[in-house]
mmCIF file of C-alpha atoms in Angstrom:
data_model
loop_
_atom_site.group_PDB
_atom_site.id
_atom_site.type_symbol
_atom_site.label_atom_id
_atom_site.label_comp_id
_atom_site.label_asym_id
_atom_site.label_seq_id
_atom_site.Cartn_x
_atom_site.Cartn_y
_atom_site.Cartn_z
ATOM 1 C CA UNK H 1 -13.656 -2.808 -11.023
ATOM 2 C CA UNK H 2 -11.774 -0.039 -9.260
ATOM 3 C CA UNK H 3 -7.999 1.431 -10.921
ATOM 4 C CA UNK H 4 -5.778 3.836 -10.090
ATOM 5 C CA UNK H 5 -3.444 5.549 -12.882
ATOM 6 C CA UNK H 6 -0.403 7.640 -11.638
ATOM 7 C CA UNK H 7 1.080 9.699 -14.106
ATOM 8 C CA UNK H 8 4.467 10.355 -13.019
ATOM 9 C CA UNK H 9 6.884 7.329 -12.286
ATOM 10 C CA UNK H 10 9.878 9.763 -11.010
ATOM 11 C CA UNK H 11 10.053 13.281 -9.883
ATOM 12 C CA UNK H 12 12.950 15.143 -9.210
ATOM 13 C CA UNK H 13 12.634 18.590 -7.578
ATOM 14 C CA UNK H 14 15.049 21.178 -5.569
ATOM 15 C CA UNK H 15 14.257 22.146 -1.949
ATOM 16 C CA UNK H 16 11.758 24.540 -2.221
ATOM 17 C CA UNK H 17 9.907 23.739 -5.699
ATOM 18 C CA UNK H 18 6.365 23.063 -4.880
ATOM 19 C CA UNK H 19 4.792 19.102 -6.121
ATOM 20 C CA UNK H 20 2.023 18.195 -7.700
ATOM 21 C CA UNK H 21 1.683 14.135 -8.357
ATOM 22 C CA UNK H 22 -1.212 13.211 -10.769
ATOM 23 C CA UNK H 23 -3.724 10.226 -9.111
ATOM 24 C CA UNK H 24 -6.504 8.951 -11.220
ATOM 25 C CA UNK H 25 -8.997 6.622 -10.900
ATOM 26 C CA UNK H 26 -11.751 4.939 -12.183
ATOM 27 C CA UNK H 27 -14.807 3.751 -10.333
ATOM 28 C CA UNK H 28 -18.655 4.352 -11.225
ATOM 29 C CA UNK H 29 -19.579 4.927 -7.377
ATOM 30 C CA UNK H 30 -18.384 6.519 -3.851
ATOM 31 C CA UNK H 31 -14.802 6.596 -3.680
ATOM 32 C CA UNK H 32 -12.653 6.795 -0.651
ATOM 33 C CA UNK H 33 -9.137 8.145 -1.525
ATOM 34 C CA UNK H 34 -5.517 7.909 0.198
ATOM 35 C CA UNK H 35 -1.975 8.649 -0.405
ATOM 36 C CA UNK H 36 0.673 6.961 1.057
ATOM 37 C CA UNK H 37 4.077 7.675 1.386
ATOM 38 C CA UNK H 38 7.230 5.451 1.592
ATOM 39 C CA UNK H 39 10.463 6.629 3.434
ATOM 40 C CA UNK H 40 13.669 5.014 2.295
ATOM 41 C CA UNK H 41 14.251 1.795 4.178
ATOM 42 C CA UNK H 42 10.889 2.532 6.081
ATOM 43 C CA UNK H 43 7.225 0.883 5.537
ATOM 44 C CA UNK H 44 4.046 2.639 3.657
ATOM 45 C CA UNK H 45 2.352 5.008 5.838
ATOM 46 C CA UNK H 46 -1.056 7.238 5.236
ATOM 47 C CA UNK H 47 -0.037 10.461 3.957
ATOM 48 C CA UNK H 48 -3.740 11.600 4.213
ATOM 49 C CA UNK H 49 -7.475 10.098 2.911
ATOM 50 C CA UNK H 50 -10.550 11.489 1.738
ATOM 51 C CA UNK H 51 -13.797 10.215 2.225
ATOM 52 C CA UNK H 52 -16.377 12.724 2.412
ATOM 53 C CA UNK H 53 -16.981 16.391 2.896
ATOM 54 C CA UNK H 54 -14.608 19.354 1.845
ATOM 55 C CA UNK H 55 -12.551 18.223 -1.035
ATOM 56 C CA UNK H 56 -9.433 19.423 -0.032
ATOM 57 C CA UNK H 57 -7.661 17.588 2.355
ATOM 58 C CA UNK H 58 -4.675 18.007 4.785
ATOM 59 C CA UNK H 59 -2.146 15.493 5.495
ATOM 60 C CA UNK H 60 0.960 15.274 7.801
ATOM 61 C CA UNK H 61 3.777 16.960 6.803
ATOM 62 C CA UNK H 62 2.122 20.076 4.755
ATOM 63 C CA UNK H 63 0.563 17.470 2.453
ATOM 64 C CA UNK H 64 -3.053 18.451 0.921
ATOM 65 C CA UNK H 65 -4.875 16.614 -1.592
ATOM 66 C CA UNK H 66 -7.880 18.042 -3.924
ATOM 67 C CA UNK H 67 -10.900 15.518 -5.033
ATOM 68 C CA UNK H 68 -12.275 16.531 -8.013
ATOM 69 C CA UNK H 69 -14.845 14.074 -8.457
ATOM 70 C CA UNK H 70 -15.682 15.698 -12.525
ATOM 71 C CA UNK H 71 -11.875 14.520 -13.018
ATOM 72 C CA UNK H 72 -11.860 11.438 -11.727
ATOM 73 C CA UNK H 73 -8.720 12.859 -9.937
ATOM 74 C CA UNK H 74 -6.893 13.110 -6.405
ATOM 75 C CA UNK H 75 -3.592 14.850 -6.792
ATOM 76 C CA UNK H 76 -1.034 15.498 -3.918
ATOM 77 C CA UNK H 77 -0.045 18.876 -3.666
ATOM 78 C CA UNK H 78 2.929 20.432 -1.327
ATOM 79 C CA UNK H 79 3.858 23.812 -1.672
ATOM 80 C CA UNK H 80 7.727 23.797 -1.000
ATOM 81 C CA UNK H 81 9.212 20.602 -1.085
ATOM 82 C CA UNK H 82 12.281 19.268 1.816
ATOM 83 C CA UNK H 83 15.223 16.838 1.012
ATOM 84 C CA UNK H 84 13.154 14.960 3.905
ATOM 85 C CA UNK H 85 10.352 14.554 1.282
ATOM 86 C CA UNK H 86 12.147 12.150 -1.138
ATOM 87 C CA UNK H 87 10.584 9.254 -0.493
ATOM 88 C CA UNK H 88 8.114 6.727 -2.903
ATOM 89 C CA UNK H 89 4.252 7.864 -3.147
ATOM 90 C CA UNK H 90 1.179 6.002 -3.361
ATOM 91 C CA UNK H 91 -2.437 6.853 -4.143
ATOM 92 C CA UNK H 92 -4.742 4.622 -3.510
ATOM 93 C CA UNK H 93 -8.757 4.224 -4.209
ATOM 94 C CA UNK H 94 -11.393 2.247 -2.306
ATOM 95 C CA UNK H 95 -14.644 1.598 -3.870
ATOM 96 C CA UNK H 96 -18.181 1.831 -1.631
ATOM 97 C CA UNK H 97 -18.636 -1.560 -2.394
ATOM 98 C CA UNK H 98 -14.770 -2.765 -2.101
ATOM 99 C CA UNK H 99 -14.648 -2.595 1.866
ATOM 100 C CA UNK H 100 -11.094 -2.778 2.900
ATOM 101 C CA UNK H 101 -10.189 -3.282 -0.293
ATOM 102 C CA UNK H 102 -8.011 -1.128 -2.003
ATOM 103 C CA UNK H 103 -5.866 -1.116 -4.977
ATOM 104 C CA UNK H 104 -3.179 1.412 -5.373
ATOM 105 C CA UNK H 105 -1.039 2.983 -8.220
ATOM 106 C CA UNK H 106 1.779 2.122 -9.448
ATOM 107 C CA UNK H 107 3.963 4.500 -7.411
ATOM 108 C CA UNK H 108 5.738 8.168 -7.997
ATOM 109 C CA UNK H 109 9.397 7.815 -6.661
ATOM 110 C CA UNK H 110 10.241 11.602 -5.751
ATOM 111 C CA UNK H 111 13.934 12.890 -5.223
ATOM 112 C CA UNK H 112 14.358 16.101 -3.847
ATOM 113 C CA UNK H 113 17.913 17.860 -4.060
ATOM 114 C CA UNK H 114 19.207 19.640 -1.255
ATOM 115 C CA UNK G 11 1.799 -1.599 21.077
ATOM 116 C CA UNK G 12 3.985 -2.953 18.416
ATOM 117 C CA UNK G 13 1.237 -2.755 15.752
ATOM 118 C CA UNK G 14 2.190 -4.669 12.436
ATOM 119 C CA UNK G 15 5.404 -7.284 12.845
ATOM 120 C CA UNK G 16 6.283 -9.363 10.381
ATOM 121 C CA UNK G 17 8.898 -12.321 9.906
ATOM 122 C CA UNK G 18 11.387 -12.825 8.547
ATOM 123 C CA UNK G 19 12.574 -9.444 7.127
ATOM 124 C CA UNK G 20 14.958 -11.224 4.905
ATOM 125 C CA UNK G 21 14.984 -14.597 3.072
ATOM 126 C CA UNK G 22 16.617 -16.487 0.488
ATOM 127 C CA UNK G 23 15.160 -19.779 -1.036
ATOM 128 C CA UNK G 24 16.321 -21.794 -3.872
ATOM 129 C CA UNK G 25 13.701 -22.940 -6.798
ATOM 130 C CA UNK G 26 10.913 -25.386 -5.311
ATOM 131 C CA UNK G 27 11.800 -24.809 -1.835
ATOM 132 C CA UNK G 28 8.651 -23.549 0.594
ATOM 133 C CA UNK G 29 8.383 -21.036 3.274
ATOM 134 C CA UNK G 30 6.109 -19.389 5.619
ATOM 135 C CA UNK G 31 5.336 -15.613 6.218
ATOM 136 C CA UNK G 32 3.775 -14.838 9.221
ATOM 137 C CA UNK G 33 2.405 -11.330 9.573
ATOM 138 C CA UNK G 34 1.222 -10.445 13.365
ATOM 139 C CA UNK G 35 -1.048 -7.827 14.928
ATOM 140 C CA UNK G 36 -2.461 -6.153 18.045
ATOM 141 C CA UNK G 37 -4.602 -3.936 16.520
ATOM 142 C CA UNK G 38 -7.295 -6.033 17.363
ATOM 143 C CA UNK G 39 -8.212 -5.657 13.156
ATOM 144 C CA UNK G 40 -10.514 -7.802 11.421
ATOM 145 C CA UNK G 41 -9.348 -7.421 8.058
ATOM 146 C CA UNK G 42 -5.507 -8.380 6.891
ATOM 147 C CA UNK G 43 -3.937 -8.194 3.459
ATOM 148 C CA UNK G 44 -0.772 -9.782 1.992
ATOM 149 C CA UNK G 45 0.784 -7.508 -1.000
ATOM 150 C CA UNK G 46 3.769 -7.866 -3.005
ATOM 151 C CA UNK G 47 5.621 -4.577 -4.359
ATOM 152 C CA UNK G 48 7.894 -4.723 -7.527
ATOM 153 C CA UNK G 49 9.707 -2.707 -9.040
ATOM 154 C CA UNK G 50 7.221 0.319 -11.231
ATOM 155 C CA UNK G 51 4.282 -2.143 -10.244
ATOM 156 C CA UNK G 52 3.491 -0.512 -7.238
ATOM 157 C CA UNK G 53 1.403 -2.798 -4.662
ATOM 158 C CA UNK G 54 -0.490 -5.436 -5.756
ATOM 159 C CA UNK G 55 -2.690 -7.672 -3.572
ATOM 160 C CA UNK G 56 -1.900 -11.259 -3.112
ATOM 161 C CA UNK G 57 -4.611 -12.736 -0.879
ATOM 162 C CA UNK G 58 -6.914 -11.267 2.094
ATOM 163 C CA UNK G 59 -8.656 -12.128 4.803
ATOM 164 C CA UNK G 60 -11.926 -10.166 6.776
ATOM 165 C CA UNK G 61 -11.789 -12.235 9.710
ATOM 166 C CA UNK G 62 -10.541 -14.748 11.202
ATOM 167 C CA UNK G 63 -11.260 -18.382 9.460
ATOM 168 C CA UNK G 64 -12.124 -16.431 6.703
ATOM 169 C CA UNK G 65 -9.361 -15.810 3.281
ATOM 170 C CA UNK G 66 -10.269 -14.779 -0.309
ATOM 171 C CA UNK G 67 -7.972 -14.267 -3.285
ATOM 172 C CA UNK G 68 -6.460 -10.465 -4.255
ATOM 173 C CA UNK G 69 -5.281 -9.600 -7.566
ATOM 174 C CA UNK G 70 -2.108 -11.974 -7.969
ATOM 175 C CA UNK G 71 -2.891 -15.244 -6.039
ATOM 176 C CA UNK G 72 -1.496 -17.685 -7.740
ATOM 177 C CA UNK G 73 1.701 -19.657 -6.106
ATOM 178 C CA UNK G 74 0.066 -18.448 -3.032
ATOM 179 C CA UNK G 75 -1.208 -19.993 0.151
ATOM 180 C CA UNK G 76 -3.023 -18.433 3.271
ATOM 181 C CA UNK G 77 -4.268 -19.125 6.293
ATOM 182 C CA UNK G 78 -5.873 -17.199 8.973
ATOM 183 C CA UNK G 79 -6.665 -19.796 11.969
ATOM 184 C CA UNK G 80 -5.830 -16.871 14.795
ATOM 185 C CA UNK G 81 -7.772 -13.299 14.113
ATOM 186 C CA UNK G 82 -3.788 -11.236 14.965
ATOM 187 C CA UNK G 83 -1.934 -14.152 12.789
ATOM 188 C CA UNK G 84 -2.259 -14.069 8.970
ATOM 189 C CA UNK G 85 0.064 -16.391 7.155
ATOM 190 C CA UNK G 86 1.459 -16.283 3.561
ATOM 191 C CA UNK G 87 2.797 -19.564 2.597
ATOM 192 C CA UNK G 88 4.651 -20.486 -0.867
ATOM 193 C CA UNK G 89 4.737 -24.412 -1.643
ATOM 194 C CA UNK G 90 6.941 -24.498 -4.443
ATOM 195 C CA UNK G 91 9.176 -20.840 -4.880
ATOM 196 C CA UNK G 92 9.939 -19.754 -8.594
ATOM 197 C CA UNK G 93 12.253 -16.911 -9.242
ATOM 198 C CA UNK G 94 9.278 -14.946 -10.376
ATOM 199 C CA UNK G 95 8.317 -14.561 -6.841
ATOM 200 C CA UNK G 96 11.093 -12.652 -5.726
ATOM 201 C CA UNK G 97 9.304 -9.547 -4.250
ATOM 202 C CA UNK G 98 9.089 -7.305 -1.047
ATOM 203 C CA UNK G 99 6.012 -8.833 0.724
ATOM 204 C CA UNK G 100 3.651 -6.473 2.449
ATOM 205 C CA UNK G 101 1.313 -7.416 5.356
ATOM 206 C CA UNK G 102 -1.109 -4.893 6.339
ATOM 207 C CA UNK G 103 -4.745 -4.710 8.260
ATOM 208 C CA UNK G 104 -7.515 -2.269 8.781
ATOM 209 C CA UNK G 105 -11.067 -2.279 10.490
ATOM 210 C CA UNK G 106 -12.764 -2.902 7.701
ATOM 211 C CA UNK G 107 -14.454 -0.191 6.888
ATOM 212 C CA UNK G 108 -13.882 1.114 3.077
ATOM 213 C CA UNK G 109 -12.947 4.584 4.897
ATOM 214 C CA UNK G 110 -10.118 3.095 6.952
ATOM 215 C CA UNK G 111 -6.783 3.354 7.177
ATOM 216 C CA UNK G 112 -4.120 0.235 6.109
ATOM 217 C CA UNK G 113 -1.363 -0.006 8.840
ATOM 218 C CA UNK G 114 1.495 -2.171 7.054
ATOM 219 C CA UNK G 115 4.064 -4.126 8.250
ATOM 220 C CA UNK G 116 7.961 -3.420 7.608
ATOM 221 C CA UNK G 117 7.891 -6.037 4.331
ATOM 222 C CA UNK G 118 10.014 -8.989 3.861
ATOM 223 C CA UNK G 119 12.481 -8.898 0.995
ATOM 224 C CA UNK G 120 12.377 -12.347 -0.418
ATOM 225 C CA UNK G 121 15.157 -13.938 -3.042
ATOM 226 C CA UNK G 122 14.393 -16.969 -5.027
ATOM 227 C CA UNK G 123 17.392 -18.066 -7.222
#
């Protein structure tokens, strides 16, 4: 069975501060990876997704994500954070023999102050 | 191209009433999920489908009915609503393909008193 463990429920940052939200999972095969990001009042949307080749991937927004498959992790990264940012984060893993299927975390809400 | 609709966005039922989801798509998508989001629970899958005719039970099925007679129509159906079911329901769909995408609907916020 495939899981996904995120380690911080609420973040609260300043413009500017850079973000790092923790995503791991557990799986004994290929993974495929997302994150996806809810806007207040709005519906989930892919933030970005790994599923093979470089490790570090770029999402919308100045979004990247690393893969570090020896850590079982997938953590969202942004540099310098916006107010437009606050919003409720997902990461999400699909197992190679899950297709379609895939069970998410339990959520990072992040506030950013202006 | 109106992608993911679902309806109604709001509802209100009292104990043991029923009520119908529907969740429609033109994405032309073979696969379609149903998901119901609490509070510091994140997402957690109620029922799929991976075609149409075709449904299998997610993570949290029970008090739960689907049905998926139309391949752009997947249906989420409660027979008997208990106050434990108040949720935001999430309908989404992909291709299929473990490497694809979820599109999701806008959610309906259901109250069961």
């Amino acid at each position: 069975a495939q899981s996904v463990s995120q380690h911080n429920h609420h973040v609260i940052l300043s413009e500017a501060a850079s973000l790092e939200l923790g995503c791991n999972y557990s799986y004994g095969g290929t993974v495929n990876l997302f994150w996806y990001v809810q806007y207040p009042g709005q519906h989930l949307q892919l933030l970005l997704k790994y599923f093979s080749g470089d490790p570090l991937v770029k999402g919308i927004k100045g979004f990247e994500a690393e893969f570090i498959k020896s850590k079982f992790s997938f953590n969202l990264r942004k540099p310098s954070v916006q107010w437009s940012d606050t919003a409720e984060y997902f990461c999400a893993v699909n197992g190679d023999t899950n297709a379609g299927k895939s069970t998410f975390g339990d959520g990072t809400t992040l506030t950013v102050k202006p | 191209n109106a992608g993911v609709t679902q309806t109604p966005k709001f509802r209100v039922l009292k104990t043991g009433q029923s009520m119908t989801l529907l969740c429609a798509q033109d994405m032309n998508h073979e696969y379609m999920y149903w998901y119901r989001q609490d509070p510091g629970m994140g997402l957690r899958l109620i029922h799929y489908s991976v075609g149409e005719g075709t449904t299998a039970k997610g993570e949290v099925p029970d008090g739960y009915n689907v049905s998926r007679l139309k391949k752009q129509n997947f249906l989420l159906g409660l027979e008997s609503a208990a106050p434990s079911q108040t949720s935001v329901y999430f309908c989404a769909t992909s291709s299929g393909s473990k490497a694809d995408t979820q599109y999701f609907g806008p959610g309906t916020r259901l109250t069961v008193l």
